[in-house]
JSON list of N, CA and C and ligand atoms in Angstrom, two decimals:
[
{"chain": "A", "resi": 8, "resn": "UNK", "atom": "N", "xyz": [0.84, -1.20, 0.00]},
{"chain": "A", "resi": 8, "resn": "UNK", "atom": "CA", "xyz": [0.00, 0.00, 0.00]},
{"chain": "A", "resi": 8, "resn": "UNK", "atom": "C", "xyz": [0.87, 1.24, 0.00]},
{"chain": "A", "resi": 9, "resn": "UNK", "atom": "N", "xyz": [1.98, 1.43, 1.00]},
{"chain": "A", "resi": 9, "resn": "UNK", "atom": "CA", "xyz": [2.56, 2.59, 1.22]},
{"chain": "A", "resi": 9, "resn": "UNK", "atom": "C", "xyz": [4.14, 1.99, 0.36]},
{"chain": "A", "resi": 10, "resn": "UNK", "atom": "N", "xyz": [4.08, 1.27, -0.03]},
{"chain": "A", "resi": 10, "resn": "UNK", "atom": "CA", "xyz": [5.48, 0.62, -0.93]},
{"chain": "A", "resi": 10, "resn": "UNK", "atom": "C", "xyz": [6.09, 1.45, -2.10]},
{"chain": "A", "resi": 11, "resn": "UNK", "atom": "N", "xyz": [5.05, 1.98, -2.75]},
{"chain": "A", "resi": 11, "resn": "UNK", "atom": "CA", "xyz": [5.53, 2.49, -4.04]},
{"chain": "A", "resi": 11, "resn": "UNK", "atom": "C", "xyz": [6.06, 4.69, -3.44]},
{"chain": "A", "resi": 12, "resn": "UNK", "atom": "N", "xyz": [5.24, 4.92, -2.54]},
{"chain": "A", "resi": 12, "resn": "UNK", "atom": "CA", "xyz": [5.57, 6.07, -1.77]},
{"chain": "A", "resi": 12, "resn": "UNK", "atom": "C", "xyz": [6.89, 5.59, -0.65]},
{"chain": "A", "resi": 13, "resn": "UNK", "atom": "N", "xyz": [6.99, 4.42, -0.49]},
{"chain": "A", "resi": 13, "resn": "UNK", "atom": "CA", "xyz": [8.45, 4.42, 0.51]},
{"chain": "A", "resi": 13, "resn": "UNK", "atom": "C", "xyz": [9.61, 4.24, -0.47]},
{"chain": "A", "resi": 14, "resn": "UNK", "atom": "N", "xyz": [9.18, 3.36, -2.00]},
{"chain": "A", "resi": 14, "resn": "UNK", "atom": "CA", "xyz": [10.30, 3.09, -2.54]},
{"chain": "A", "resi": 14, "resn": "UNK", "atom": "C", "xyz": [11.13, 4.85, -3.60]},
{"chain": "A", "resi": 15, "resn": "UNK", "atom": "N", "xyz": [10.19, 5.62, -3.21]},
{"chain": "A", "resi": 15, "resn": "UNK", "atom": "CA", "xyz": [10.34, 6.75, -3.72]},
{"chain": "A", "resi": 15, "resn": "UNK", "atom": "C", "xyz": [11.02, 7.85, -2.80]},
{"chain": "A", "resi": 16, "resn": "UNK", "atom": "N", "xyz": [10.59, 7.69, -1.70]},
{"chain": "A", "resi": 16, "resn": "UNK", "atom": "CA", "xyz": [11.33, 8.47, -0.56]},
{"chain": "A", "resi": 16, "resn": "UNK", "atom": "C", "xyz": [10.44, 9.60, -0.05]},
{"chain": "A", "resi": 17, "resn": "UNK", "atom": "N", "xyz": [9.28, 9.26, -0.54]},
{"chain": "A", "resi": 17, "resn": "UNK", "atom": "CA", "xyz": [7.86, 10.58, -0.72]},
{"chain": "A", "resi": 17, "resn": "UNK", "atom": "C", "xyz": [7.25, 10.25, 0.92]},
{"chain": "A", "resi": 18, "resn": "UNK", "atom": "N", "xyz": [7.80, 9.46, 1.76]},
{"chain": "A", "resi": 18, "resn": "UNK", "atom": "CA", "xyz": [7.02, 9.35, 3.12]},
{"chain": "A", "resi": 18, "resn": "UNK", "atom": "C", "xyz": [8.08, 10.32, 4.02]},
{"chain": "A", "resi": 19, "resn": "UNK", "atom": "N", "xyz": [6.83, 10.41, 5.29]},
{"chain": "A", "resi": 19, "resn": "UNK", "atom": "CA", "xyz": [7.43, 11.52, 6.41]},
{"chain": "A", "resi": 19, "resn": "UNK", "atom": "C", "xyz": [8.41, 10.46, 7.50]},
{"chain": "A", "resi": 20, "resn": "UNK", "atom": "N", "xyz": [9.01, 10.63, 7.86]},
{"chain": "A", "resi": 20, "resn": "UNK", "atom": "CA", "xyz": [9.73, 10.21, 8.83]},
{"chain": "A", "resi": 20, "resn": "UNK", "atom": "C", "xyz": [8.47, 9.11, 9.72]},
{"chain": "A", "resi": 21, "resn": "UNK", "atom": "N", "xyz": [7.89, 9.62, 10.19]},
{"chain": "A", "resi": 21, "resn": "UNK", "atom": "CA", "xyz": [6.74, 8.67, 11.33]},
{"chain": "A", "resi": 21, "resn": "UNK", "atom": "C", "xyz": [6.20, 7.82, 10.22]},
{"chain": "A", "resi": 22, "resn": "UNK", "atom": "N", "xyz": [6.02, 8.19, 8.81]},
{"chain": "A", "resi": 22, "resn": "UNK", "atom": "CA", "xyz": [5.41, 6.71, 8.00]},
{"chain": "A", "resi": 22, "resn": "UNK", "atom": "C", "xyz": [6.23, 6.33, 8.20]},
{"chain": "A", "resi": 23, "resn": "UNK", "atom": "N", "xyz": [7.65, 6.78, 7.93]},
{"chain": "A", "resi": 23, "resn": "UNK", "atom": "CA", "xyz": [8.71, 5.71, 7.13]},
{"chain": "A", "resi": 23, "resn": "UNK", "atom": "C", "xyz": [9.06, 5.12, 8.30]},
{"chain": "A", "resi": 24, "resn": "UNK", "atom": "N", "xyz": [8.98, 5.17, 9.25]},
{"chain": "A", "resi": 24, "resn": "UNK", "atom": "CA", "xyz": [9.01, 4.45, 10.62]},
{"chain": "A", "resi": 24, "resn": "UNK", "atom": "C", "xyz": [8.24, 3.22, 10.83]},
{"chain": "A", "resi": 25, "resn": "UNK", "atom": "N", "xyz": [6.88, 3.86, 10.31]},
{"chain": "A", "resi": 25, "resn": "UNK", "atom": "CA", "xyz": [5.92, 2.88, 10.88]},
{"chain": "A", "resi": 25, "resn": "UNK", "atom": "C", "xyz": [6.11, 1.73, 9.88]},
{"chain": "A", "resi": 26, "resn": "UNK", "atom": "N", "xyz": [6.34, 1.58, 8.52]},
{"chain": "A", "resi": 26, "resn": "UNK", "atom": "CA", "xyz": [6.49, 1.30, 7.22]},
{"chain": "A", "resi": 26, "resn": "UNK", "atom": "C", "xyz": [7.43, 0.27, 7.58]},
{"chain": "A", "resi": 27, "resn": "UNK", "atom": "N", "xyz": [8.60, 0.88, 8.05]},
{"chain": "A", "resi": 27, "resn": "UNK", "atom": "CA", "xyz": [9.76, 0.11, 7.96]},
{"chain": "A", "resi": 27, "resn": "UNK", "atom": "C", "xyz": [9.40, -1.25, 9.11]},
{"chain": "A", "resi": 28, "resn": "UNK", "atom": "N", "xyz": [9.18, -0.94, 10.11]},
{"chain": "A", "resi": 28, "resn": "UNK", "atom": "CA", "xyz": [8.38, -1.78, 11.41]},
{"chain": "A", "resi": 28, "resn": "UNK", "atom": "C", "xyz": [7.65, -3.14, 10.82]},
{"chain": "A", "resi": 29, "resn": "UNK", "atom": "N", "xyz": [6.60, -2.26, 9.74]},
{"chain": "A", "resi": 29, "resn": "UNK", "atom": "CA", "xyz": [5.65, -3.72, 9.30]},
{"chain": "A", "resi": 29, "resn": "UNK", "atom": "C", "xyz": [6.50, -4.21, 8.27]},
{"chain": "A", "resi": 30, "resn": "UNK", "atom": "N", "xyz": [7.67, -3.30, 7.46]},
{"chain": "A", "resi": 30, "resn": "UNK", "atom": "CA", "xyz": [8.44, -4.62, 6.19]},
{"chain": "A", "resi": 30, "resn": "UNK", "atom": "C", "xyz": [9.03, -5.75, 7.13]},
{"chain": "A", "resi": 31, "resn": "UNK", "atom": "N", "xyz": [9.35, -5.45, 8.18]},
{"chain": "A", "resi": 31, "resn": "UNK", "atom": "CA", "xyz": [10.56, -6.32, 9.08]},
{"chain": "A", "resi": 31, "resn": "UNK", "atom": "C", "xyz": [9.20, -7.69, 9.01]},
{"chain": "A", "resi": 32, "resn": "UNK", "atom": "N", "xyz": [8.17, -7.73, 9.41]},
{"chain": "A", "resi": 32, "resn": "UNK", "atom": "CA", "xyz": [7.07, -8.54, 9.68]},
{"chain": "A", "resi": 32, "resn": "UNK", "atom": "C", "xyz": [6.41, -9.17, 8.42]},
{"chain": "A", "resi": 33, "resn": "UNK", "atom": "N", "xyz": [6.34, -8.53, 7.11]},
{"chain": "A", "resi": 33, "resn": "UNK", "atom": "CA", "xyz": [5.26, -8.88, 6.24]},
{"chain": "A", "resi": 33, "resn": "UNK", "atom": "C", "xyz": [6.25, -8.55, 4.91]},
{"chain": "A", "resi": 34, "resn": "UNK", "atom": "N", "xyz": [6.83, -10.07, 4.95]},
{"chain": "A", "resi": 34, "resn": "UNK", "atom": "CA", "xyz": [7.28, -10.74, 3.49]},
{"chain": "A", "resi": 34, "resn": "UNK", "atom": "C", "xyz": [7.10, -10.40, 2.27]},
{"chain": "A", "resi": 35, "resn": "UNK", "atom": "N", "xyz": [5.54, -9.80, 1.92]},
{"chain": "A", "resi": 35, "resn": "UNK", "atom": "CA", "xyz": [5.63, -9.47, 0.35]},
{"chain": "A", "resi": 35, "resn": "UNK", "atom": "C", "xyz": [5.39, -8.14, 0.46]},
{"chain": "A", "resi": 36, "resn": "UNK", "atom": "N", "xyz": [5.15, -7.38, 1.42]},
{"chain": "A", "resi": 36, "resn": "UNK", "atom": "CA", "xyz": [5.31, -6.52, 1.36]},
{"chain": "A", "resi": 36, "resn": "UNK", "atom": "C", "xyz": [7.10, -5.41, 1.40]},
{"chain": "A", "resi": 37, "resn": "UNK", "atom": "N", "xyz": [7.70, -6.62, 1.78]},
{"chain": "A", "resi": 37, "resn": "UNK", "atom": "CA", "xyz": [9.71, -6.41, 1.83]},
{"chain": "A", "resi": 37, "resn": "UNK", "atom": "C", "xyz": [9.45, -6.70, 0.34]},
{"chain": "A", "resi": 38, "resn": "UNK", "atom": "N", "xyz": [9.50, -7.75, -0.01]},
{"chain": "A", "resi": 38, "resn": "UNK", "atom": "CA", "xyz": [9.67, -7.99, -1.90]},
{"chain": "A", "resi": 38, "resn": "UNK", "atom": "C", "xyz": [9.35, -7.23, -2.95]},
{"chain": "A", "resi": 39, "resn": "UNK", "atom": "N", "xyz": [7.86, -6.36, -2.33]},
{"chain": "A", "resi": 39, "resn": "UNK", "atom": "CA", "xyz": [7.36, -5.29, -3.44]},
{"chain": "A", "resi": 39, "resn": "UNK", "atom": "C", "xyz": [8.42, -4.03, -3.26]},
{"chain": "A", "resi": 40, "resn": "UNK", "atom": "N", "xyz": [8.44, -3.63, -1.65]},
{"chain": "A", "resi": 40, "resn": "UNK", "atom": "CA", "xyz": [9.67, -2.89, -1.78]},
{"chain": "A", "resi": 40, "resn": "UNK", "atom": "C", "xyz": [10.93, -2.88, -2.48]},
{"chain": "A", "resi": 41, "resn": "UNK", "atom": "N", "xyz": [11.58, -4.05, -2.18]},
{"chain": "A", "resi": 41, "resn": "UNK", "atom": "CA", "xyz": [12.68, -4.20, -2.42]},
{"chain": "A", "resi": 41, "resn": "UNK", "atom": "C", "xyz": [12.82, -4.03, -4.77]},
{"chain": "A", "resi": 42, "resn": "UNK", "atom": "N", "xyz": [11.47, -4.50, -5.42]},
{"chain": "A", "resi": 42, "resn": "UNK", "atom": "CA", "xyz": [11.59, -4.18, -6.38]},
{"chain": "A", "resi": 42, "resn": "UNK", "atom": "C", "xyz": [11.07, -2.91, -7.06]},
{"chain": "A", "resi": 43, "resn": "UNK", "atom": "N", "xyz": [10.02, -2.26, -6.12]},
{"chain": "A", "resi": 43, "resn": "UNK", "atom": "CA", "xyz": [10.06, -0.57, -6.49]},
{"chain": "A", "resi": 43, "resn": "UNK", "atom": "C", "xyz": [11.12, 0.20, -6.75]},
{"chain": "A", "resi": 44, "resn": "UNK", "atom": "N", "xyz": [12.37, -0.15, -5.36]},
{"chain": "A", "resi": 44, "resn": "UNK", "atom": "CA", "xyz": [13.35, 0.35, -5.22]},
{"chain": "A", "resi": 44, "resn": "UNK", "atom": "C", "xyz": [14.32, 0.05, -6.68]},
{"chain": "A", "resi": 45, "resn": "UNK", "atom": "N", "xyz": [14.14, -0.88, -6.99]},
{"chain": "A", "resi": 45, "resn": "UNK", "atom": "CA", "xyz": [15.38, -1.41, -7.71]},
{"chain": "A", "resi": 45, "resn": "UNK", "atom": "C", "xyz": [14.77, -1.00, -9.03]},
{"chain": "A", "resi": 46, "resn": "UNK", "atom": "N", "xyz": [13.65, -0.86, -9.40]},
{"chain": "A", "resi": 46, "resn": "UNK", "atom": "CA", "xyz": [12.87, -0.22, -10.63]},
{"chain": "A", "resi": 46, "resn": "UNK", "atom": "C", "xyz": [13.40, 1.53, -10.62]},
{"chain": "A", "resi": 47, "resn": "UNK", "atom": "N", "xyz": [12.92, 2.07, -9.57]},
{"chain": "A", "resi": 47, "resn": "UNK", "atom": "CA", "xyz": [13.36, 3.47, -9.61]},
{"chain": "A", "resi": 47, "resn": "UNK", "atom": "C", "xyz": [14.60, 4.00, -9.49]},
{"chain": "A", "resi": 48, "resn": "UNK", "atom": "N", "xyz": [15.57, 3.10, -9.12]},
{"chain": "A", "resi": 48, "resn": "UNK", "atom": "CA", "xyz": [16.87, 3.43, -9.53]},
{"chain": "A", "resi": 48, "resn": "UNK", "atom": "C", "xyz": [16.87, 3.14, -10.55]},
{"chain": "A", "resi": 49, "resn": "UNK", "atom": "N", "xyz": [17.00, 2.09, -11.33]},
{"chain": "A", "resi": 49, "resn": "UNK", "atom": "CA", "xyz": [17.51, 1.57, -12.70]},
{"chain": "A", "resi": 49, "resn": "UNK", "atom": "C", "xyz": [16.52, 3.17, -13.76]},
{"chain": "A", "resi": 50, "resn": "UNK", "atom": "N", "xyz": [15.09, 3.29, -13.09]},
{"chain": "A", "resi": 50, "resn": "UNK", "atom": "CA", "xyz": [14.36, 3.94, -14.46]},
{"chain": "A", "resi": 50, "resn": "UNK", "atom": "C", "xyz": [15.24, 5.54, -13.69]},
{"chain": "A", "resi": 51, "resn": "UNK", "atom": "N", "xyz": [15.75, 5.86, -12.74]},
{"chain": "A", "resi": 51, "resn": "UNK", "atom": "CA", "xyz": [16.69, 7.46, -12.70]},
{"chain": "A", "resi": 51, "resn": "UNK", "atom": "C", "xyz": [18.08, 7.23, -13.01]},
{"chain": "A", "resi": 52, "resn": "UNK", "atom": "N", "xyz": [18.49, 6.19, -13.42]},
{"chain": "A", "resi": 52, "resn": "UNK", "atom": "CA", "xyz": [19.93, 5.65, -14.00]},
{"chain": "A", "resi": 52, "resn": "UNK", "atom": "C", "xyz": [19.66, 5.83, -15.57]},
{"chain": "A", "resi": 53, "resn": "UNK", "atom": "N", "xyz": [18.72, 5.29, -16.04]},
{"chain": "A", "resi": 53, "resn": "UNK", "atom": "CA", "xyz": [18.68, 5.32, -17.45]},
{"chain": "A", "resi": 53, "resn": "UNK", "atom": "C", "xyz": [18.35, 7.05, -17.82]},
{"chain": "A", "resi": 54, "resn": "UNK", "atom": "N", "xyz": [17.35, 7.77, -17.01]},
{"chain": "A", "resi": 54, "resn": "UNK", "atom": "CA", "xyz": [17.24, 9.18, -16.96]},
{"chain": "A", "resi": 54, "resn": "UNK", "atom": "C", "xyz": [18.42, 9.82, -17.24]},
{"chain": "A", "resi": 55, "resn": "UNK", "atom": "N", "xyz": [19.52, 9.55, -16.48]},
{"chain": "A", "resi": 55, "resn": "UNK", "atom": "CA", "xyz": [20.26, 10.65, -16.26]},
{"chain": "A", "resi": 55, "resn": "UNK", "atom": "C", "xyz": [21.37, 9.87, -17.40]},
{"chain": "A", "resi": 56, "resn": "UNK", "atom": "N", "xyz": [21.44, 8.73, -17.99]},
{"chain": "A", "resi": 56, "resn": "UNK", "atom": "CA", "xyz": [22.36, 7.96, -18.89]},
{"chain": "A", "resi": 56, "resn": "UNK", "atom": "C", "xyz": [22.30, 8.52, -20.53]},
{"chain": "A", "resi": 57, "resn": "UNK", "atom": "N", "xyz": [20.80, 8.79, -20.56]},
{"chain": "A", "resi": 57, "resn": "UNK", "atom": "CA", "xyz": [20.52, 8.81, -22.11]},
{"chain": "A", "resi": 57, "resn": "UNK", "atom": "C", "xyz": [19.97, 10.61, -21.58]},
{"chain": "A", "resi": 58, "resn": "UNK", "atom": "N", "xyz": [20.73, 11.42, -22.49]},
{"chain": "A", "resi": 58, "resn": "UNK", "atom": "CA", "xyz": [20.10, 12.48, -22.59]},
{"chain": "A", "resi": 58, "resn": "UNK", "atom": "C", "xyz": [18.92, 12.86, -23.97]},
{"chain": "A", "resi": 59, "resn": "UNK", "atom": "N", "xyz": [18.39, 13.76, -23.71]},
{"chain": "A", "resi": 59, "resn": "UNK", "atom": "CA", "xyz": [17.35, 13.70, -25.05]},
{"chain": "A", "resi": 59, "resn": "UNK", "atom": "C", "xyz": [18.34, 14.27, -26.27]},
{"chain": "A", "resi": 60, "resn": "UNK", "atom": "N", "xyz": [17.73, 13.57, -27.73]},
{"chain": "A", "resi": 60, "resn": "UNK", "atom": "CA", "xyz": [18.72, 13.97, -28.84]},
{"chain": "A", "resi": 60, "resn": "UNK", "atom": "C", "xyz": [18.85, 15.17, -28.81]},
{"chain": "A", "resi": 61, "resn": "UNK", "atom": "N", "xyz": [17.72, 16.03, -28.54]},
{"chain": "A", "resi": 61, "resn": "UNK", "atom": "CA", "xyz": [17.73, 17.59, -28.70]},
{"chain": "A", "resi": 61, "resn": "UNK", "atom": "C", "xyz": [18.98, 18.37, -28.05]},
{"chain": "A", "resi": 62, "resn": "UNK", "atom": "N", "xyz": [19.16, 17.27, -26.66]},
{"chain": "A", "resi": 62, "resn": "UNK", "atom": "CA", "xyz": [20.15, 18.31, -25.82]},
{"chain": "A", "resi": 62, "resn": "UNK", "atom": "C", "xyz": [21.31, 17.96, -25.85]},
{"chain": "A", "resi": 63, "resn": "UNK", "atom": "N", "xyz": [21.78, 16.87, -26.80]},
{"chain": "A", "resi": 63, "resn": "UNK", "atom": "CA", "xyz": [22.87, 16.06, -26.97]},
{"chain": "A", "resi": 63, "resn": "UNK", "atom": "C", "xyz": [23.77, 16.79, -28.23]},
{"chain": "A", "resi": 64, "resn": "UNK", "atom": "N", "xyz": [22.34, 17.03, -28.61]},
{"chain": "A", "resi": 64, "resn": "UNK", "atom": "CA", "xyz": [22.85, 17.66, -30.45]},
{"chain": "A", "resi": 64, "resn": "UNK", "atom": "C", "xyz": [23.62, 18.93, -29.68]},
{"chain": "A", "resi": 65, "resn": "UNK", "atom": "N", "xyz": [22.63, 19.84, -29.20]},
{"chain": "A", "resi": 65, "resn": "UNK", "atom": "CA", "xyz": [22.94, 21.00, -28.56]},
{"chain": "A", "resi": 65, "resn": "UNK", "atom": "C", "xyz": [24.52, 20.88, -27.68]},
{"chain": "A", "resi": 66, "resn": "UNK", "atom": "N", "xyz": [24.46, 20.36, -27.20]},
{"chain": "A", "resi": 66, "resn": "UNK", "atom": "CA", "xyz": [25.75, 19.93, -26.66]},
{"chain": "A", "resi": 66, "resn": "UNK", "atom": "C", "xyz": [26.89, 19.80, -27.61]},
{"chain": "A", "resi": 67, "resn": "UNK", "atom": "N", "xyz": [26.89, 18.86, -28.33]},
{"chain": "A", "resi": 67, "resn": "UNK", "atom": "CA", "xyz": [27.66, 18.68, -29.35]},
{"chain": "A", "resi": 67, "resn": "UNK", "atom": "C", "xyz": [28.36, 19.64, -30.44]},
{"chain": "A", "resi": 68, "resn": "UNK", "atom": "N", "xyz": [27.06, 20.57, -30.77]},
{"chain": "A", "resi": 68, "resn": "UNK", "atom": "CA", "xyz": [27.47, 21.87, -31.21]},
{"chain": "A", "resi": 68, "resn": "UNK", "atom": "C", "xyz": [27.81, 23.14, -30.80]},
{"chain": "A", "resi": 69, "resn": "UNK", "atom": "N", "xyz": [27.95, 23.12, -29.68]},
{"chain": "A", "resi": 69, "resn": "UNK", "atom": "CA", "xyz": [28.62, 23.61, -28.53]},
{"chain": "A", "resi": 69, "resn": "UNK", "atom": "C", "xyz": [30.03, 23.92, -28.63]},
{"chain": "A", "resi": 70, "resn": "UNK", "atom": "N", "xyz": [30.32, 22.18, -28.69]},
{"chain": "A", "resi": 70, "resn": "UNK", "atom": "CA", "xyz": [31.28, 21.63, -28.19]},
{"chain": "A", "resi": 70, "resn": "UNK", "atom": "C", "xyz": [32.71, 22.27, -29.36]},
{"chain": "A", "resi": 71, "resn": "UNK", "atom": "N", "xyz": [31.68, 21.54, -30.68]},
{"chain": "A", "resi": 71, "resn": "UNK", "atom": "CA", "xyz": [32.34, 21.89, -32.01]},
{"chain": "A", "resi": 71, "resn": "UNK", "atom": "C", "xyz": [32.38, 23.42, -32.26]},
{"chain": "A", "resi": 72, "resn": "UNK", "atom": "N", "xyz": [31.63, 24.41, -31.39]},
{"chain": "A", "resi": 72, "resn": "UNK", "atom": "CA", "xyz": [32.08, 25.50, -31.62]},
{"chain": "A", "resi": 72, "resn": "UNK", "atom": "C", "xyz": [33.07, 26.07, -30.32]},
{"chain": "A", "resi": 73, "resn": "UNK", "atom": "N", "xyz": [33.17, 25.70, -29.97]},
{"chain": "A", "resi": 73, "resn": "UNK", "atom": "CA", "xyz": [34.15, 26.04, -29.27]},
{"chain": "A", "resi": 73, "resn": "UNK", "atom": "C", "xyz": [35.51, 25.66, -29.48]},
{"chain": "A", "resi": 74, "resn": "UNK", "atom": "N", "xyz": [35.33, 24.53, -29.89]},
{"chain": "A", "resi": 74, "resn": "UNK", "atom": "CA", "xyz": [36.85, 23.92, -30.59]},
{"chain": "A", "resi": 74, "resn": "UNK", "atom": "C", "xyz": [37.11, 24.47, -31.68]},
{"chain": "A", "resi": 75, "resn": "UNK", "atom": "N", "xyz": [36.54, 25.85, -32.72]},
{"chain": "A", "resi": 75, "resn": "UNK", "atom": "CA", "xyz": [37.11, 26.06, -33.89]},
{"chain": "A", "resi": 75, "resn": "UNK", "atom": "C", "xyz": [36.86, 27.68, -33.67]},
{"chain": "A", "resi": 76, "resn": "UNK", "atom": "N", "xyz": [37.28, 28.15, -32.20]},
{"chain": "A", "resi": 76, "resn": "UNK", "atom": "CA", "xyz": [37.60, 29.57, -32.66]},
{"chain": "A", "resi": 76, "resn": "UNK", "atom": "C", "xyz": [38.73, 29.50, -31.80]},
{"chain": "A", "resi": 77, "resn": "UNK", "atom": "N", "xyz": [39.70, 30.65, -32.28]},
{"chain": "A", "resi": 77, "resn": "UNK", "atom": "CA", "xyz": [40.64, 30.46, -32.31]},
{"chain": "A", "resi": 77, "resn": "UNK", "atom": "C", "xyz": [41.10, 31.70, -31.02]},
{"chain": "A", "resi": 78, "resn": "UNK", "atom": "N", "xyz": [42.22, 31.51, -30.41]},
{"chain": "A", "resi": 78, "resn": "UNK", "atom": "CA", "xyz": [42.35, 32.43, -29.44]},
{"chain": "A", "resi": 78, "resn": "UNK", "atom": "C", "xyz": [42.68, 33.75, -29.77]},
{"chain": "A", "resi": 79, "resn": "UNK", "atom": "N", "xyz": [41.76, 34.91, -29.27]},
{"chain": "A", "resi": 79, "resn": "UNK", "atom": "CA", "xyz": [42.15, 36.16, -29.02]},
{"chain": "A", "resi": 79, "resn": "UNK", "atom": "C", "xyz": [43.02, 36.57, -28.37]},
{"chain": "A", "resi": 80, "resn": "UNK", "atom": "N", "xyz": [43.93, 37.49, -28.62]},
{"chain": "A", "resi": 80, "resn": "UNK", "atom": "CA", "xyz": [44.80, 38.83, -28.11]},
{"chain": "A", "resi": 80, "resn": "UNK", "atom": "C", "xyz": [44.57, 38.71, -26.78]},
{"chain": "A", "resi": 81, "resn": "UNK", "atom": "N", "xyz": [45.14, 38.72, -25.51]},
{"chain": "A", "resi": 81, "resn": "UNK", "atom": "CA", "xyz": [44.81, 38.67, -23.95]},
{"chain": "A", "resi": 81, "resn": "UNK", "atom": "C", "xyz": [44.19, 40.44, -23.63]},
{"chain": "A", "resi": 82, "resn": "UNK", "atom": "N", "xyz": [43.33, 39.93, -23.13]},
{"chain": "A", "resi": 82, "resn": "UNK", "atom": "CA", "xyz": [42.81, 41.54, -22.74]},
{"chain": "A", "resi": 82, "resn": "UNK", "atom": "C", "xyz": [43.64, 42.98, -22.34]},
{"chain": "B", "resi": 109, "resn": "ZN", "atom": "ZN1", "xyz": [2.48, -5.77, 4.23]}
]
């Protein structure tokens, strides 16, 4: 019930208390945890792994402009 809000980190301290109390006791409720958790890392791993093409391109041409100007005179 409160699994997918604990595996997120979205509970207050006194849920996540009370929460943690009944996983120690109730078996599938540890298992659903334990794979929320491992879902929402892997799906904010792939987030932060693959950027969108838009901002990649952007990046890229960035990158290539910066590598083809050439240095100015020191102030
Ligand atoms: Zn339970």
């Amino acid at each position: 019930m409160l699994t997918g809000a604990y595996a997120l980190h979205a509970l207050s301290d006194d849920e996540r208390e009370e929460f943690e109390r009944h996983l120690a006791e109730c078996g599938s409720c540890a298992r659903e945890t334990a794979e929320l958790t491992a879902t929402a890392a892997r799906l904010g791993m792939a987030v932060s792994r693959t950027p969108r093409p838009a901002l990649r391109e952007e990046v890229l041409r960035r990158v290539a402009a910066v590598r083809q100007q050439t240095p100015g005179p020191p102030p």
